């Protein structure tokens, strides 16, 4: 009888594996292969990848373009941060910098926008709470996302990339309003 680690193990463990064990190994191997195939398949079919457009951009140029955007569509201000309501279909600019998101965006439900994200200083993380939306906001790059807000409400932009002493204070806002509540008429401009 097997009682400690020094004595030899009694029994027939060295004989070929039982059929049930072989079947189990085959099942486990097939399952491994299915999971392995799911990785590329989910990448292509999972619907979680964005249609991002990347361009190089000088941080100062991005800042100037954002200021132009703010000047064009500003409708208010809160604690020194402009509130901007761009028309549907427009290009929207959002700056991440230590330690704020600028400006506050007011978007219309059901309208499509192209959201341009960039940073003026270090890497920031764009996390649109409470959605599972995460993007790196990198200085020197304009990362543009096509987006169509589907639910009216107020959403927080939380920085999820550690960016210094004020990282935890870096909270921005996106407001999604119903089209009927818009102060800017739809259409082109
Ligand atoms: Cu910006 Cu953390």
mmCIF file of C-alpha atoms and ligand atoms in Angstrom:
data_model
loop_
_atom_site.group_PDB
_atom_site.id
_atom_site.type_symbol
_atom_site.label_atom_id
_atom_site.label_comp_id
_atom_site.label_asym_id
_atom_site.label_seq_id
_atom_site.Cartn_x
_atom_site.Cartn_y
_atom_site.Cartn_z
ATOM 1 C CA UNK A 1 0.000 0.000 0.000
ATOM 2 C CA UNK A 2 1.164 3.494 -0.803
ATOM 3 C CA UNK A 3 1.817 5.292 2.477
ATOM 4 C CA UNK A 4 4.630 7.753 1.953
ATOM 5 C CA UNK A 5 6.767 9.331 -0.739
ATOM 6 C CA UNK A 6 9.728 6.996 -0.271
ATOM 7 C CA UNK A 7 8.169 3.604 -0.918
ATOM 8 C CA UNK A 8 7.298 2.620 -4.465
ATOM 9 C CA UNK A 9 3.737 3.113 -5.532
ATOM 10 C CA UNK A 10 1.787 -0.139 -5.653
ATOM 11 C CA UNK A 11 -0.553 -0.918 -8.484
ATOM 12 C CA UNK A 12 -0.650 -0.755 -12.253
ATOM 13 C CA UNK A 13 -0.194 2.938 -12.929
ATOM 14 C CA UNK A 14 2.553 2.246 -15.490
ATOM 15 C CA UNK A 15 0.222 0.318 -17.760
ATOM 16 C CA UNK A 16 -1.264 2.123 -20.828
ATOM 17 C CA UNK A 17 -3.957 4.720 -20.113
ATOM 18 C CA UNK A 18 -7.534 3.607 -19.815
ATOM 19 C CA UNK A 19 -9.797 4.267 -22.785
ATOM 20 C CA UNK A 20 -11.831 6.795 -20.827
ATOM 21 C CA UNK A 21 -8.673 8.769 -20.112
ATOM 22 C CA UNK A 22 -7.683 8.810 -23.782
ATOM 23 C CA UNK A 23 -11.146 10.011 -24.732
ATOM 24 C CA UNK A 24 -10.860 12.763 -22.156
ATOM 25 C CA UNK A 25 -7.478 13.876 -23.544
ATOM 26 C CA UNK A 26 -8.960 14.050 -27.045
ATOM 27 C CA UNK A 27 -11.949 16.097 -25.803
ATOM 28 C CA UNK A 28 -9.675 18.452 -23.898
ATOM 29 C CA UNK A 29 -7.421 18.910 -26.918
ATOM 30 C CA UNK A 30 -10.353 19.681 -29.228
ATOM 31 C CA UNK A 31 -11.683 22.185 -26.703
ATOM 32 C CA UNK A 32 -8.234 23.859 -26.568
ATOM 33 C CA UNK A 33 -8.271 24.183 -30.349
ATOM 34 C CA UNK A 34 -11.788 25.708 -30.290
ATOM 35 C CA UNK A 35 -10.711 28.307 -27.735
ATOM 36 C CA UNK A 36 -7.572 28.995 -29.752
ATOM 37 C CA UNK A 37 -9.652 29.574 -32.903
ATOM 38 C CA UNK A 38 -12.021 31.864 -30.988
ATOM 39 C CA UNK A 39 -9.277 34.443 -30.458
ATOM 40 C CA UNK A 40 -8.898 35.508 -34.106
ATOM 41 C CA UNK A 41 -12.568 34.764 -34.808
ATOM 42 C CA UNK A 42 -13.732 37.045 -32.004
ATOM 43 C CA UNK A 43 -11.369 39.725 -33.169
ATOM 44 C CA UNK A 44 -12.984 39.664 -36.624
ATOM 45 C CA UNK A 45 -16.586 38.927 -35.660
ATOM 46 C CA UNK A 46 -16.963 40.203 -32.121
ATOM 47 C CA UNK A 47 -18.067 43.677 -33.128
ATOM 48 C CA UNK A 48 -15.876 45.248 -30.458
ATOM 49 C CA UNK A 49 -13.305 46.846 -32.714
ATOM 50 C CA UNK A 50 -13.701 50.447 -33.680
ATOM 51 C CA UNK A 51 -13.354 52.161 -36.978
ATOM 52 C CA UNK A 52 -10.579 54.365 -35.702
ATOM 53 C CA UNK A 53 -8.744 56.766 -37.978
ATOM 54 C CA UNK A 54 -5.270 57.709 -36.851
ATOM 55 C CA UNK A 55 -3.229 60.656 -37.911
ATOM 56 C CA UNK A 56 -0.129 62.303 -36.609
ATOM 57 C CA UNK A 57 -0.794 65.755 -35.268
ATOM 58 C CA UNK A 58 1.230 68.410 -33.503
ATOM 59 C CA UNK A 59 -0.253 68.929 -30.013
ATOM 60 C CA UNK A 60 -0.320 72.699 -30.571
ATOM 61 C CA UNK A 61 -2.228 72.228 -33.848
ATOM 62 C CA UNK A 62 -4.730 69.974 -32.135
ATOM 63 C CA UNK A 63 -5.153 72.542 -29.366
ATOM 64 C CA UNK A 64 -5.741 75.314 -31.929
ATOM 65 C CA UNK A 65 -8.246 73.193 -33.838
ATOM 66 C CA UNK A 66 -10.107 72.380 -30.617
ATOM 67 C CA UNK A 67 -10.222 76.057 -29.644
ATOM 68 C CA UNK A 68 -11.651 76.843 -33.073
ATOM 69 C CA UNK A 69 -14.254 74.113 -32.562
ATOM 70 C CA UNK A 70 -15.124 75.558 -29.137
ATOM 71 C CA UNK A 71 -15.426 79.085 -30.518
ATOM 72 C CA UNK A 72 -17.777 77.849 -33.236
ATOM 73 C CA UNK A 73 -20.207 75.868 -31.117
ATOM 74 C CA UNK A 74 -19.919 76.962 -27.488
ATOM 75 C CA UNK A 75 -23.272 77.200 -25.688
ATOM 76 C CA UNK A 76 -22.165 77.540 -22.071
ATOM 77 C CA UNK A 77 -19.460 77.110 -19.498
ATOM 78 C CA UNK A 78 -19.009 75.198 -16.298
ATOM 79 C CA UNK A 79 -16.132 75.716 -13.853
ATOM 80 C CA UNK A 80 -14.061 77.250 -16.617
ATOM 81 C CA UNK A 81 -14.679 74.390 -19.048
ATOM 82 C CA UNK A 82 -16.674 75.328 -22.144
ATOM 83 C CA UNK A 83 -19.819 73.398 -22.993
ATOM 84 C CA UNK A 84 -19.990 72.778 -26.727
ATOM 85 C CA UNK A 85 -22.930 71.644 -28.804
ATOM 86 C CA UNK A 86 -21.781 70.734 -32.299
ATOM 87 C CA UNK A 87 -24.294 70.063 -35.083
ATOM 88 C CA UNK A 88 -25.034 66.449 -36.050
ATOM 89 C CA UNK A 89 -22.562 64.963 -38.483
ATOM 90 C CA UNK A 90 -19.743 67.244 -37.468
ATOM 91 C CA UNK A 91 -16.211 66.626 -36.351
ATOM 92 C CA UNK A 92 -15.901 66.868 -32.595
ATOM 93 C CA UNK A 93 -12.648 67.597 -30.768
ATOM 94 C CA UNK A 94 -11.742 66.532 -27.269
ATOM 95 C CA UNK A 95 -8.468 67.263 -25.519
ATOM 96 C CA UNK A 96 -7.082 65.250 -22.657
ATOM 97 C CA UNK A 97 -4.494 67.084 -20.603
ATOM 98 C CA UNK A 98 -3.226 67.158 -17.049
ATOM 99 C CA UNK A 99 -5.817 67.016 -15.508
ATOM 100 C CA UNK A 100 -8.948 67.771 -17.414
ATOM 101 C CA UNK A 101 -11.012 66.893 -20.463
ATOM 102 C CA UNK A 102 -11.837 69.871 -22.609
ATOM 103 C CA UNK A 103 -14.524 70.763 -23.637
ATOM 104 C CA UNK A 104 -17.760 69.310 -22.221
ATOM 105 C CA UNK A 105 -19.626 67.802 -25.182
ATOM 106 C CA UNK A 106 -23.349 68.016 -25.756
ATOM 107 C CA UNK A 107 -24.365 65.603 -28.479
ATOM 108 C CA UNK A 108 -27.673 64.653 -30.008
ATOM 109 C CA UNK A 109 -29.144 61.221 -29.682
ATOM 110 C CA UNK A 110 -29.104 59.283 -32.933
ATOM 111 C CA UNK A 111 -26.754 61.660 -34.761
ATOM 112 C CA UNK A 112 -23.380 60.523 -36.012
ATOM 113 C CA UNK A 113 -20.216 62.361 -35.029
ATOM 114 C CA UNK A 114 -16.537 61.900 -35.596
ATOM 115 C CA UNK A 115 -14.843 62.259 -32.246
ATOM 116 C CA UNK A 116 -11.203 63.328 -32.388
ATOM 117 C CA UNK A 117 -9.157 62.511 -29.323
ATOM 118 C CA UNK A 118 -5.676 63.686 -28.519
ATOM 119 C CA UNK A 119 -3.513 64.747 -25.618
ATOM 120 C CA UNK A 120 -1.402 67.851 -25.108
ATOM 121 C CA UNK A 121 1.049 66.334 -22.665
ATOM 122 C CA UNK A 122 1.165 62.676 -21.598
ATOM 123 C CA UNK A 123 -0.849 59.534 -22.232
ATOM 124 C CA UNK A 124 -4.379 59.599 -20.902
ATOM 125 C CA UNK A 125 -7.088 56.971 -20.987
ATOM 126 C CA UNK A 126 -10.523 57.765 -22.367
ATOM 127 C CA UNK A 127 -13.116 55.689 -20.525
ATOM 128 C CA UNK A 128 -16.735 56.606 -21.112
ATOM 129 C CA UNK A 129 -18.545 55.635 -17.937
ATOM 130 C CA UNK A 130 -20.718 53.556 -17.535
ATOM 131 C CA UNK A 131 -19.967 52.002 -20.923
ATOM 132 C CA UNK A 132 -17.143 49.629 -21.596
ATOM 133 C CA UNK A 133 -15.388 52.081 -23.904
ATOM 134 C CA UNK A 134 -11.653 52.503 -23.516
ATOM 135 C CA UNK A 135 -9.142 54.331 -25.677
ATOM 136 C CA UNK A 136 -5.616 55.521 -25.309
ATOM 137 C CA UNK A 137 -5.282 59.253 -25.777
ATOM 138 C CA UNK A 138 -1.766 59.811 -26.972
ATOM 139 C CA UNK A 139 0.042 63.094 -27.563
ATOM 140 C CA UNK A 140 1.064 63.531 -31.191
ATOM 141 C CA UNK A 141 -1.784 61.413 -32.531
ATOM 142 C CA UNK A 142 -5.322 62.301 -33.485
ATOM 143 C CA UNK A 143 -7.467 59.259 -32.911
ATOM 144 C CA UNK A 144 -10.856 59.714 -34.561
ATOM 145 C CA UNK A 145 -13.830 57.550 -33.708
ATOM 146 C CA UNK A 146 -17.176 57.392 -35.452
ATOM 147 C CA UNK A 147 -19.866 57.424 -32.836
ATOM 148 C CA UNK A 148 -23.632 57.643 -32.651
ATOM 149 C CA UNK A 149 -25.047 58.258 -29.164
ATOM 150 C CA UNK A 150 -28.009 55.970 -28.617
ATOM 151 C CA UNK A 151 -29.200 56.895 -25.124
ATOM 152 C CA UNK A 152 -29.889 60.366 -23.754
ATOM 153 C CA UNK A 153 -28.157 61.033 -20.461
ATOM 154 C CA UNK A 154 -25.047 62.349 -18.785
ATOM 155 C CA UNK A 155 -21.889 60.356 -19.089
ATOM 156 C CA UNK A 156 -18.560 60.732 -17.358
ATOM 157 C CA UNK A 157 -15.235 60.575 -19.064
ATOM 158 C CA UNK A 158 -12.848 58.978 -16.619
ATOM 159 C CA UNK A 159 -9.114 58.967 -17.195
ATOM 160 C CA UNK A 160 -7.925 55.412 -16.756
ATOM 161 C CA UNK A 161 -4.246 55.878 -17.519
ATOM 162 C CA UNK A 162 -2.164 57.097 -14.609
ATOM 163 C CA UNK A 163 -1.053 60.589 -15.608
ATOM 164 C CA UNK A 164 0.323 62.173 -12.448
ATOM 165 C CA UNK A 165 -0.728 63.632 -9.151
ATOM 166 C CA UNK A 166 -4.121 64.875 -10.382
ATOM 167 C CA UNK A 167 -5.046 61.709 -12.290
ATOM 168 C CA UNK A 168 -8.038 60.938 -10.044
ATOM 169 C CA UNK A 169 -9.454 64.422 -10.663
ATOM 170 C CA UNK A 170 -9.464 64.025 -14.406
ATOM 171 C CA UNK A 171 -13.165 63.596 -15.033
ATOM 172 C CA UNK A 172 -14.955 65.027 -18.058
ATOM 173 C CA UNK A 173 -18.494 64.935 -19.321
ATOM 174 C CA UNK A 174 -20.557 64.044 -22.356
ATOM 175 C CA UNK A 175 -24.223 64.999 -22.389
ATOM 176 C CA UNK A 176 -26.516 63.265 -24.812
ATOM 177 C CA UNK A 177 -29.750 65.134 -25.450
ATOM 178 C CA UNK A 178 -32.826 64.291 -27.449
ATOM 179 C CA UNK A 179 -32.847 65.877 -30.895
ATOM 180 C CA UNK A 180 -35.920 67.951 -29.961
ATOM 181 C CA UNK A 181 -33.997 69.542 -27.066
ATOM 182 C CA UNK A 182 -31.131 70.701 -29.270
ATOM 183 C CA UNK A 183 -30.370 74.413 -29.444
ATOM 184 C CA UNK A 184 -28.505 73.896 -32.678
ATOM 185 C CA UNK A 185 -30.655 72.801 -35.622
ATOM 186 C CA UNK A 186 -29.655 69.630 -37.395
ATOM 187 C CA UNK A 187 -28.178 69.545 -40.849
ATOM 188 C CA UNK A 188 -24.912 70.813 -42.202
ATOM 189 C CA UNK A 189 -22.780 73.672 -41.193
HETATM 190 CU CU1 LIG B 1 -5.232 61.657 -17.378
HETATM 191 CU CU2 LIG B 1 -5.013 59.952 -15.748
#
